[in-house]
């Protein structure tokens, strides 16, 4: 049956994540297959307010599946949070004849999507953030690439820390969530991982773990700190003050957001982008695409925003066992 949806927009908003380009490609190509016109909106919600657009066809998304970042650019828009901004964005949708929007981003993007849908615009969100902090989905696009980039950096750090018998404190991104830090910490065999979901306890979570590692014969230590848990600089100072070690501190920062997307990110982004267009074509609105148990499906946007995502307790416990506590 032919869809009543004739033209949709696609945008990326918030922090970019590797795999966003693959999602844009999937949206444009699925739309093309379904006979739906696709308009690329540059610079996220700000671009929707300003009518910053480009037409997208099957060919306009060639050679991007392997590229990090987002060809549509991204932004965080304060104006979009205001009633006036939302009205302007809704007016752009009306002017362009957009029947729906696919918004690729994190929870901030979905909050924007929910607000815009109050103005009669159909919106479907696709989770794209290295933080993996969206509650309704096990996976968010960009997480795997960011984790592998961080792991690669930490493996390099380990070589020099081992040679000098030093302690390394590495800060990884994740905003208010410890997902990335815990995953990376487990993969690099960290001495300790600090996450915002657990209360900061230097004595038990850092000092005691370093002490145990030293007692077991180790002479180099890797402390992974989620940016939302503490400042790596402060942790390094405390290690120096209280344990007499002379740690080196590294903040991985935006390095983690760039680079060639992994196979997992490309495939998940493609499947999610496809599903988002199918949802809009079926007349759905206010939905978020999720992945759980390797199934891709859509849920009400409220479900995605309702709760704070918690860490997998099993993963946290295993990490504790590996670091000797
Ligand atoms: O949400 C993705 C993220 O990379 C977070 O991990 C980080 O806290 C934040 O964005 C950084 O934002 P910005 O790029 O605006 O500095």
Short mmCIF file of C-alpha atoms and ligand atoms in Angstrom, two decimals:
data_model
loop_
_atom_site.label_atom_id
_atom_site.label_comp_id
_atom_site.label_asym_id
_atom_site.label_seq_id
_atom_site.Cartn_x
_atom_site.Cartn_y
_atom_site.Cartn_z
CA UNK A 1 0.00 0.00 0.00
CA UNK A 2 1.35 3.42 -0.91
CA UNK A 3 2.23 5.63 2.06
CA UNK A 4 0.46 8.95 2.61
CA UNK A 5 3.86 10.31 3.60
CA UNK A 6 5.36 12.12 0.62
CA UNK A 7 8.32 14.07 1.99
CA UNK A 8 10.42 13.73 5.13
CA UNK A 9 13.40 15.52 6.67
CA UNK A 10 16.46 14.04 8.35
CA UNK A 11 18.80 15.79 10.78
CA UNK A 12 21.56 15.05 13.26
CA UNK A 13 21.64 16.94 16.53
CA UNK A 14 23.76 17.09 19.71
CA UNK A 15 27.22 15.53 19.84
CA UNK A 16 28.17 13.73 16.64
CA UNK A 17 28.79 9.98 16.79
CA UNK A 18 30.53 7.63 14.35
CA UNK A 19 27.84 5.88 12.32
CA UNK A 20 25.56 8.90 12.01
CA UNK A 21 26.45 9.09 8.31
CA UNK A 22 25.42 5.47 7.85
CA UNK A 23 22.07 6.31 9.48
CA UNK A 24 21.56 9.33 7.19
CA UNK A 25 22.34 7.12 4.21
CA UNK A 26 19.83 4.51 5.35
CA UNK A 27 17.13 7.15 5.79
CA UNK A 28 17.71 8.67 2.35
CA UNK A 29 17.84 5.31 0.59
CA UNK A 30 14.84 3.80 2.37
CA UNK A 31 12.82 6.92 1.60
CA UNK A 32 13.87 6.74 -2.05
CA UNK A 33 12.82 3.10 -2.22
CA UNK A 34 9.40 3.94 -0.75
CA UNK A 35 8.89 6.85 -3.15
CA UNK A 36 9.27 9.43 -0.36
CA UNK A 37 11.28 12.61 -0.96
CA UNK A 38 14.04 13.21 1.56
CA UNK A 39 15.28 16.62 2.66
CA UNK A 40 18.54 16.85 4.60
CA UNK A 41 18.42 19.48 7.34
CA UNK A 42 21.85 20.84 8.19
CA UNK A 43 23.00 21.82 11.69
CA UNK A 44 20.32 19.99 13.67
CA UNK A 45 17.31 21.75 15.13
CA UNK A 46 18.92 25.12 14.48
CA UNK A 47 18.90 24.25 10.78
CA UNK A 48 15.22 23.42 10.94
CA UNK A 49 14.53 26.85 12.43
CA UNK A 50 16.57 28.55 9.70
CA UNK A 51 15.49 26.37 6.78
CA UNK A 52 19.08 25.20 6.19
CA UNK A 53 18.31 22.35 3.79
CA UNK A 54 19.53 20.15 0.94
CA UNK A 55 17.63 17.65 -1.18
CA UNK A 56 18.87 14.09 -0.72
CA UNK A 57 18.59 11.30 -3.21
CA UNK A 58 19.94 7.79 -3.47
CA UNK A 59 23.22 9.09 -4.92
CA UNK A 60 23.71 12.00 -2.50
CA UNK A 61 24.63 9.60 0.29
CA UNK A 62 27.22 7.57 -1.63
CA UNK A 63 30.65 7.14 -0.02
CA UNK A 64 29.61 8.22 3.47
CA UNK A 65 28.96 4.89 5.19
CA UNK A 66 32.66 4.67 6.08
CA UNK A 67 33.03 8.24 7.34
CA UNK A 68 32.90 9.46 10.93
CA UNK A 69 31.13 12.69 11.91
CA UNK A 70 27.97 13.76 10.13
CA UNK A 71 27.67 15.13 6.60
CA UNK A 72 24.67 17.17 7.78
CA UNK A 73 26.67 18.90 10.52
CA UNK A 74 25.28 19.05 14.03
CA UNK A 75 24.60 21.66 16.68
CA UNK A 76 23.06 22.23 20.08
CA UNK A 77 20.35 24.87 19.74
CA UNK A 78 19.20 27.06 22.63
CA UNK A 79 16.61 28.74 20.43
CA UNK A 80 14.91 25.40 19.75
CA UNK A 81 14.23 25.10 23.48
CA UNK A 82 12.03 28.21 23.35
CA UNK A 83 8.41 28.38 22.24
CA UNK A 84 9.36 30.83 19.54
CA UNK A 85 12.06 28.50 18.21
CA UNK A 86 9.68 25.55 18.14
CA UNK A 87 7.08 27.61 16.29
CA UNK A 88 9.67 28.67 13.71
CA UNK A 89 10.77 25.04 13.24
CA UNK A 90 7.15 23.91 12.82
CA UNK A 91 6.63 26.71 10.30
CA UNK A 92 9.64 25.50 8.28
CA UNK A 93 8.12 22.00 8.22
CA UNK A 94 4.85 23.45 6.97
CA UNK A 95 6.53 25.58 4.32
CA UNK A 96 8.61 22.66 3.02
CA UNK A 97 5.67 20.26 3.19
CA UNK A 98 7.50 17.84 5.47
CA UNK A 99 5.27 15.00 6.64
CA UNK A 100 7.80 13.87 9.21
CA UNK A 101 11.32 14.15 10.55
CA UNK A 102 13.94 11.58 11.46
CA UNK A 103 16.06 13.08 14.25
CA UNK A 104 19.35 11.29 14.93
CA UNK A 105 20.93 12.10 18.30
CA UNK A 106 20.76 11.58 22.04
CA UNK A 107 18.25 12.37 24.76
CA UNK A 108 18.46 16.14 24.19
CA UNK A 109 17.53 15.53 20.56
CA UNK A 110 14.58 13.36 21.61
CA UNK A 111 13.33 15.97 24.05
CA UNK A 112 13.33 18.43 21.15
CA UNK A 113 11.52 15.88 18.99
CA UNK A 114 8.84 15.42 21.62
CA UNK A 115 8.29 19.18 21.93
CA UNK A 116 8.08 19.62 18.16
CA UNK A 117 5.55 16.85 17.81
CA UNK A 118 3.21 18.96 19.99
CA UNK A 119 3.06 21.31 16.98
CA UNK A 120 1.71 18.57 14.74
CA UNK A 121 5.03 17.46 13.20
CA UNK A 122 5.56 13.68 13.09
CA UNK A 123 9.00 12.85 14.50
CA UNK A 124 10.92 9.60 14.94
CA UNK A 125 14.20 9.56 16.87
CA UNK A 126 17.21 7.38 16.11
CA UNK A 127 19.64 6.96 19.04
CA UNK A 128 23.04 8.31 18.06
CA UNK A 129 25.44 9.04 20.91
CA UNK A 130 28.70 7.56 22.14
CA UNK A 131 27.30 7.69 25.69
CA UNK A 132 24.86 4.75 25.27
CA UNK A 133 22.62 6.40 27.87
CA UNK A 134 19.18 6.10 26.25
CA UNK A 135 17.05 3.97 28.51
CA UNK A 136 14.83 2.18 25.98
CA UNK A 137 17.65 0.79 23.87
CA UNK A 138 20.60 -1.46 24.60
CA UNK A 139 22.57 0.24 21.89
CA UNK A 140 23.19 3.73 20.59
CA UNK A 141 25.04 4.46 17.34
CA UNK A 142 28.67 5.45 17.92
CA UNK A 143 29.25 3.58 21.17
CA UNK A 144 31.24 0.72 19.64
CA UNK A 145 33.57 2.97 17.65
CA UNK A 146 34.15 5.31 20.61
CA UNK A 147 34.87 2.35 22.90
CA UNK A 148 37.34 0.85 20.44
CA UNK A 149 39.06 4.20 19.96
CA UNK A 150 39.42 4.63 23.71
CA UNK A 151 40.71 1.06 24.05
CA UNK A 152 43.29 1.65 21.34
CA UNK A 153 44.49 4.85 23.07
CA UNK A 154 44.67 3.15 26.47
CA UNK A 155 46.59 0.16 25.06
CA UNK A 156 49.18 2.65 23.80
CA UNK A 157 49.30 4.35 27.18
CA UNK A 158 49.82 1.02 28.84
CA UNK A 159 53.03 0.40 26.87
CA UNK A 160 54.64 3.49 28.29
CA UNK A 161 53.17 3.06 31.78
CA UNK A 162 54.53 -0.49 31.91
CA UNK A 163 57.98 0.63 30.78
CA UNK A 164 58.17 3.35 33.43
CA UNK A 165 56.22 1.40 36.07
CA UNK A 166 53.78 4.25 36.41
CA UNK A 167 50.16 4.87 37.28
CA UNK A 168 47.91 6.21 34.54
CA UNK A 169 44.63 8.02 35.10
CA UNK A 170 42.51 8.24 31.94
CA UNK A 171 39.30 10.22 31.64
CA UNK A 172 36.75 8.99 29.13
CA UNK A 173 33.57 10.69 27.95
CA UNK A 174 30.02 9.59 28.68
CA UNK A 175 28.48 12.77 30.11
CA UNK A 176 26.40 11.65 33.15
CA UNK A 177 26.69 7.94 32.33
CA UNK A 178 29.40 5.40 33.12
CA UNK A 179 28.62 2.97 30.30
CA UNK A 180 31.56 3.86 28.12
CA UNK A 181 34.01 3.94 31.04
CA UNK A 182 32.91 0.58 32.42
CA UNK A 183 33.00 -1.13 29.04
CA UNK A 184 36.40 0.35 28.18
CA UNK A 185 37.75 -0.35 31.66
CA UNK A 186 36.80 -3.98 31.40
CA UNK A 187 38.32 -4.29 27.93
CA UNK A 188 41.68 -2.80 28.93
CA UNK A 189 41.90 -4.69 32.22
CA UNK A 190 41.86 -1.50 34.28
CA UNK A 191 42.98 -1.51 37.90
CA UNK A 192 39.90 0.54 38.78
CA UNK A 193 36.96 2.20 37.01
CA UNK A 194 35.10 5.18 38.44
CA UNK A 195 31.53 5.71 37.22
CA UNK A 196 28.95 8.35 38.14
CA UNK A 197 26.38 5.68 39.01
CA UNK A 198 28.47 4.77 42.09
CA UNK A 199 29.37 7.19 44.84
CA UNK A 200 32.97 8.41 44.59
CA UNK A 201 34.93 6.53 47.23
CA UNK A 202 38.68 7.05 46.82
CA UNK A 203 39.71 4.76 49.63
CA UNK A 204 37.83 1.67 48.45
CA UNK A 205 37.53 2.27 44.73
CA UNK A 206 41.01 3.57 44.00
CA UNK A 207 43.52 3.29 46.85
CA UNK A 208 42.58 -0.23 47.88
CA UNK A 209 42.60 -1.48 44.28
CA UNK A 210 46.01 -0.01 43.56
CA UNK A 211 47.32 -1.47 46.83
CA UNK A 212 46.00 -4.93 45.96
CA UNK A 213 47.45 -4.75 42.47
CA UNK A 214 50.84 -3.79 43.91
CA UNK A 215 50.66 -6.62 46.45
CA UNK A 216 49.98 -9.04 43.59
CA UNK A 217 53.20 -7.92 41.93
CA UNK A 218 52.02 -5.21 39.53
CA UNK A 219 54.05 -2.05 39.17
CA UNK A 220 51.82 -0.13 36.72
CA UNK A 221 48.20 0.81 37.25
CA UNK A 222 45.43 1.96 34.95
CA UNK A 223 42.60 3.99 36.47
CA UNK A 224 39.71 4.73 34.10
CA UNK A 225 37.52 7.66 35.15
CA UNK A 226 34.16 8.48 33.58
CA UNK A 227 33.96 12.24 33.07
CA UNK A 228 30.69 12.28 35.03
CA UNK A 229 32.28 10.57 38.06
CA UNK A 230 35.24 12.81 38.82
CA UNK A 231 37.96 14.88 37.22
CA UNK A 232 40.93 12.71 36.25
CA UNK A 233 43.22 15.56 37.29
CA UNK A 234 41.74 15.56 40.81
CA UNK A 235 41.96 11.76 41.02
CA UNK A 236 45.59 11.91 39.91
CA UNK A 237 46.35 14.51 42.56
CA UNK A 238 44.69 12.43 45.25
CA UNK A 239 46.71 9.37 44.18
CA UNK A 240 49.85 11.47 44.48
CA UNK A 241 48.87 12.94 47.87
CA UNK A 242 47.62 9.76 49.49
CA UNK A 243 49.64 6.97 47.88
CA UNK A 244 52.83 8.79 46.97
CA UNK A 245 52.68 7.69 43.32
CA UNK A 246 53.38 10.11 40.49
CA UNK A 247 50.55 9.39 38.04
CA UNK A 248 50.21 10.67 34.48
CA UNK A 249 46.78 11.99 33.58
CA UNK A 250 45.26 11.74 30.09
CA UNK A 251 41.90 13.18 29.06
CA UNK A 252 40.86 11.39 25.87
CA UNK A 253 38.20 14.03 25.09
CA UNK A 254 36.83 14.43 21.59
CA UNK A 255 39.32 11.95 20.10
CA UNK A 256 36.69 9.38 21.13
CA UNK A 257 34.02 10.92 18.92
CA UNK A 258 35.94 10.77 15.65
CA UNK A 259 37.18 8.09 13.32
CA UNK A 260 35.99 5.43 10.95
CA UNK A 261 32.84 3.72 12.29
CA UNK A 262 33.15 0.05 13.18
CA UNK A 263 31.14 -2.65 11.40
CA UNK A 264 28.73 -2.75 14.36
CA UNK A 265 28.03 0.98 14.17
CA UNK A 266 27.53 0.92 10.40
CA UNK A 267 25.15 -2.05 10.56
CA UNK A 268 23.15 -0.80 13.56
CA UNK A 269 22.88 2.67 12.02
CA UNK A 270 21.68 1.21 8.74
CA UNK A 271 19.07 -0.99 10.42
CA UNK A 272 17.85 1.83 12.67
CA UNK A 273 17.69 4.40 9.87
CA UNK A 274 15.66 1.97 7.78
CA UNK A 275 13.26 1.31 10.65
CA UNK A 276 12.78 5.02 11.32
CA UNK A 277 11.57 5.69 7.79
CA UNK A 278 9.30 2.62 7.89
CA UNK A 279 7.76 3.99 11.11
CA UNK A 280 7.10 7.41 9.57
CA UNK A 281 5.75 5.79 6.39
CA UNK A 282 3.34 3.79 8.55
CA UNK A 283 2.00 7.05 9.98
CA UNK A 284 3.71 6.78 13.37
CA UNK A 285 4.92 9.76 15.35
CA UNK A 286 6.67 10.49 18.63
CA UNK A 287 8.61 7.25 18.49
CA UNK A 288 12.21 6.25 19.19
CA UNK A 289 13.95 3.39 17.42
CA UNK A 290 15.41 0.81 19.81
CA UNK A 291 17.59 -2.23 19.65
CA UNK A 292 17.18 -5.01 22.19
CA UNK A 293 18.03 -8.71 21.78
CA UNK A 294 19.14 -7.93 18.23
CA UNK A 295 15.65 -6.78 17.30
CA UNK A 296 15.01 -3.28 15.97
CA UNK A 297 11.65 -1.71 16.75
CA UNK A 298 10.05 1.57 17.80
CA UNK A 299 8.67 2.64 21.18
CA UNK A 300 6.90 5.73 22.46
CA UNK A 301 9.37 8.57 22.89
CA UNK A 302 8.25 8.96 26.53
CA UNK A 303 9.61 5.48 27.24
CA UNK A 304 12.98 6.56 26.00
CA UNK A 305 13.02 9.63 28.18
CA UNK A 306 11.19 8.38 31.24
CA UNK A 307 13.98 6.86 33.30
CA UNK A 308 17.69 7.18 33.87
CA UNK A 309 19.56 4.26 32.36
CA UNK A 310 21.33 2.18 34.97
CA UNK A 311 24.57 0.24 34.55
CA UNK A 312 24.42 -3.48 33.99
CA UNK A 313 25.02 -4.73 37.59
CA UNK A 314 26.57 -7.96 36.33
CA UNK A 315 29.16 -6.03 34.31
CA UNK A 316 29.97 -3.86 37.31
CA UNK A 317 30.37 -6.86 39.57
CA UNK A 318 32.61 -8.69 37.10
CA UNK A 319 34.76 -5.58 36.77
CA UNK A 320 35.15 -5.55 40.56
CA UNK A 321 36.24 -9.19 40.58
CA UNK A 322 38.77 -8.58 37.79
CA UNK A 323 40.32 -5.71 39.70
CA UNK A 324 40.75 -7.87 42.79
CA UNK A 325 38.01 -6.67 45.14
O1 LIG B 1 27.02 13.29 24.40
C1 LIG B 1 28.20 13.04 23.72
C2 LIG B 1 29.35 13.76 24.38
O2 LIG B 1 30.53 13.45 23.66
C3 LIG B 1 29.54 13.47 25.87
O3 LIG B 1 30.17 12.26 26.10
C4 LIG B 1 30.30 14.68 26.28
O4 LIG B 1 30.12 14.95 27.67
C5 LIG B 1 29.72 15.78 25.45
O5 LIG B 1 29.15 15.16 24.31
C6 LIG B 1 30.71 16.82 24.99
O6 LIG B 1 30.02 17.82 24.33
P1 LIG B 1 30.70 18.92 23.42
O7 LIG B 1 31.10 18.26 22.14
O8 LIG B 1 29.64 19.93 23.22
O9 LIG B 1 31.89 19.41 24.16
#
